[in-house]
Amino acid sequence: MNYFTHAMIHYALLLFLIFRLCTCLDTISIKTNPIRDIDNTVLVSSGETFALGFFGEPNFRYVGIWYHKIPGQTVVWVANRDNPITDSSGFLSIDTTSGNLVLYKTSRINQTVEVVWSTNSSSACSPASDCVAQLLDSGNLFLLHNINKHVIWQSFDYPTNTRLSNMKLGIDLRTGVNRFLTSWKSDQDDPGTGNYSYRIVPGGSPQLILYKGQIPSWRAGHWNGIGWSGIPDMAGKFLFNVGFVNDNNEISDMWGVSDLSILSRLVLNESGVLQIFLWYKGAERGWNEMWSAPTDRCDQYGRCSAFGLCDSSNAARFECICLPGYEPRSPTQWHMRDANHGCVRKPGSSICSKGEGFVKVTNVKVPDTSNVTVISSSLSLKACKKECLRNCNCTAYASANISKGGSGCILWHGNLTDTRKFTSDGGQDLYIRVDEQELAQYAKKPNGMLASKRNRIILVVSCVTIFFSITFFAYWFCKRKRKESSKEKKLDESERHSDLPFFDLRTLITATDNFSATKKLGQGGFGSVYKGQLVNGQEIAVKRLSKHSGQGMEEFKNEVTVIAKLQHRNLVRLLGCCIHKEEKMLIYEYLPNKSLDYFIFDASRRSHLDWTKRFEIVIGIARGILYLHQDSRLKIIHRDLKASNVLLDSAMNPKISDFGMARMFGEDQIQENTKRVVGTYGYMSPEYAMQGLYSTKSDVFSFGVLLLEIITGRKNTGYINGSPFPNLIGHIWELWKGGRVLDIVDPILCQPFSAQEEISKCIHIGLLCVQEGATHRPTMSAVISMLANDTTLPPPNTPAFIFNQKTSHNADASTSRSGEAASLNSVTITTLEAR
Ligand SMILES: *[C@@H]1O[C@H](CO)[C@@H](O)[C@H](O)[C@H]1NC(C)=O
Ligand SMILES: *[C@@H]1O[C@H](CO)[C@@H](O)[C@H](O)[C@H]1NC(C)=O
Ligand SMILES: *[C@@H]1O[C@H](CO)[C@@H](O)[C@H](O)[C@H]1NC(C)=O
Ligand SMILES: *[C@@H]1O[C@H](CO)[C@@H](O)[C@H](O)[C@H]1NC(C)=O
Ligand SMILES: *[C@@H]1O[C@H](CO)[C@@H](O)[C@H](O)[C@H]1NC(C)=O
Ligand SMILES: *[C@@H]1O[C@H](CO)[C@@H](O)[C@H](O)[C@H]1NC(C)=O
Ligand SMILES: *[C@@H]1O[C@H](CO)[C@@H](O)[C@H](O)[C@H]1NC(C)=O
Ligand SMILES: *[C@@H]1O[C@H](CO)[C@@H](O)[C@H](O)[C@H]1NC(C)=O
């Protein structure tokens, strides 16, 4: 062999190696060799950003595109994702008859060649040799006509789980191609079609929605003129170019980075999370995840169901509230933080040409727009409102395009689903249709209110009316004054005959130093209490009732007379009353030892009360309540049982005070329902707090809370360090389930071991009293029997977790109410339910 032939052979070998390893070509045609799995050949784009070839486990071979230079083979597209080749026989070439790009495999048994995947275009080239496949530097794989450069097929039209810069999602109405992302089955090794998809949904105002199967899991929302409404942080970001086209040709979304030196990809991962990754010069840890969605609880589609509003700004609070004019369909579930039943319009609202209007909710992702009506982009917001008012089925409206102050009109006619609040200045204004009364309520609030011209007129008319009324009233009052005082004398005389002592106002003024602040013992929902001393030395407590009882003089007197007859050693004794013009006062025996809360919630004072004493107190309270519920001639529901309403006499015997108050002040007599909720947070049963339903079982609930407080020395509303629960009941329930309930018992009670069994029993009884369902709670007589006897107790059901939040359904999301809860802890409050 001469030197020349030797050199030729070496040269040929080198050429072979170069062809084998260096794959500089970015096109496949009939003339080029196919891309063969067995050869390890890859197709590389001209700028060497992307490569196309075979990847996967030896028995699961796929054709895909990945970043050529970035280590770790990040696959961005897969051809045969659901149809892997089980050996290395696969090859990719242009089909000689149709001109399509086809992936073949060869059967080992009979050597026949089969199609695994194909671009499947009917309009490929003739002759087929004119067709070439080309991998572009954008990551797009083209099948194109080599002569006229017409693109027949492109991989960007058939995305898998990754969206690259400048790739459109959405529908091409001319070709019917719908481009959407679908997750892999497994991020590690199975690119097969997974359960999640992210797509543009036409209809109404088109939206981008992430689905799990057929069920929406997150909504990027509709295009609001500057961005997708559910992704306010992505709109107008310097890094990205975003755009939306909705015309006769297509409904599509464009997305890309403006800086070409940055590589970006949006991935729908296997767990249904969208992630944006960036790769840039100097990126040390490789791909940097810059964004992901869904993230918080409010991102979950329909988190708060129909007519709910999700606001996750306060992590401690339930994130769901009802939109203005709506209330929870199932208040009990709602209180358990279960929003599945959503909200319904408050009963009795009339929203059809009865003076209704709109309340503005700011900074929201507007509800699902799949069934909305969109009206011409030039319509003003005012015209939009008019349009909504015209149709009684219209529940809300918003501006369709919020760029440049807002134009266009979206009208909702049915359920408002998946509305969420954004904390920052993102989102847009949504106008909710409410009835006249609700409108008036919001009119009183400075923020978030849409004050229409109509409302202003109403306001002026009202002011004028009020002015004239006052003038007239003053005149009438002066005329009446004389008549009144003579009538009062007559009343005084008839009162002498009843058994109840009537006190003279002057007597009480003297006794209390003219109701001086130094004599004030406390303040409750019904008025203030003063200490006094009569001329004969007897100490009294004077309750000066607030003036808005809504009750006439005669009825009040009758009521007091009846209640004064109630006598029980565990009820504070009513000594008499005083009525003078608008003043109404009740005079009680004075108890020197203050109230139960003064002792049990104080670290040093509660040591005066050992278990024996506390048990006696519990029994005493229970007997007092039982007397009110069934032993007296009247059935009285206390409605405001709490530690501060249990007074202690000199021998530390409990005496319930304020009984009969609810009766005197209740608008309706003792029956199921009231609009006026009187009570104290932390002690109110869920059905009473939420629906105004009360019965003897609401008192049983309050008793249960009180019992648990006496045992633990803790307030129900107080937070327990390290507890995941907002209140004592929840905490005790958790310990109870874990069999560790004695952990929470006031340590000074655990001294004699013999007491532990009785304490456990009392906690058990307490838990029976605070059960969620009123019917499950025992009656007061059953409670006394359980306390006194050794019977087997039924296991308690889940208690009601009454959370420390305002119960009136105020959905004006623009005013924060986080500060209110704390101040409501210990004072008695009176809520007028908004109707
Ligand atoms: C060749 O073998 C494959 C199975 O490997 C079979 O599916 C196919 O029908 C066979 N083709 C012919 C022509 O026998
Ligand atoms: C190609 O088209 C045929 C018939 O229209 C279809 O059965 C096949 O699944 C298609 N293949 C691909 C890879 O889309
Ligand atoms: C997809 O959903 C099916 C049925 O719900 C489930 O069995 C399967 O595990 C899910 N797959 C993935 C990758 O989550
Ligand atoms: C929104 O309004 C702006 C400014 O008026 C306009 O340029 C834009 O095209 C509008 N967008 C849509 C989707 O109507
Ligand atoms: C999907 O993305 C989320 C958010 O980045 C991440 O927590 C999760 O682990 C990812 N899932 C998988 C399977 O990679
Ligand atoms: C839209 O209307 C359809 C048909 O009435 C209904 O099934 C769907 O739940 C509605 N979507 C929303 C978000 O209300
Ligand atoms: C309002 O809704 C009801 C029931 O869905 C329907 O029968 C009625 O035609 C609707 N009215 C208008 C004006 O759309
Ligand atoms: C509206 O929501 C309620 C409760 O979520 C549901 O029962 C009803 O089917 C919904 N109506 C429509 C039209 O989606």
mmCIF file of N, CA and C in Angstrom, residues 305 485 491 690:
data_model
loop_
_atom_site.group_PDB
_atom_site.id
_atom_site.type_symbol
_atom_site.label_atom_id
_atom_site.label_comp_id
_atom_site.label_asym_id
_atom_site.label_seq_id
_atom_site.Cartn_x
_atom_site.Cartn_y
_atom_site.Cartn_z
ATOM 1 N N SER A 305 -66.937 29.217 44.939
ATOM 2 C CA SER A 305 -68.180 28.861 44.245
ATOM 3 C C SER A 305 -68.947 30.079 43.741
ATOM 4 N N SER A 485 -96.219 64.978 81.699
ATOM 5 C CA SER A 485 -95.832 64.953 83.104
ATOM 6 C C SER A 485 -97.027 64.681 84.015
ATOM 7 N N LEU A 491 -99.425 57.293 86.428
ATOM 8 C CA LEU A 491 -98.756 56.001 86.328
ATOM 9 C C LEU A 491 -98.122 55.635 87.653
ATOM 10 N N MET A 690 -74.934 32.924 62.739
ATOM 11 C CA MET A 690 -75.030 33.032 61.289
ATOM 12 C C MET A 690 -76.437 33.300 60.804
#
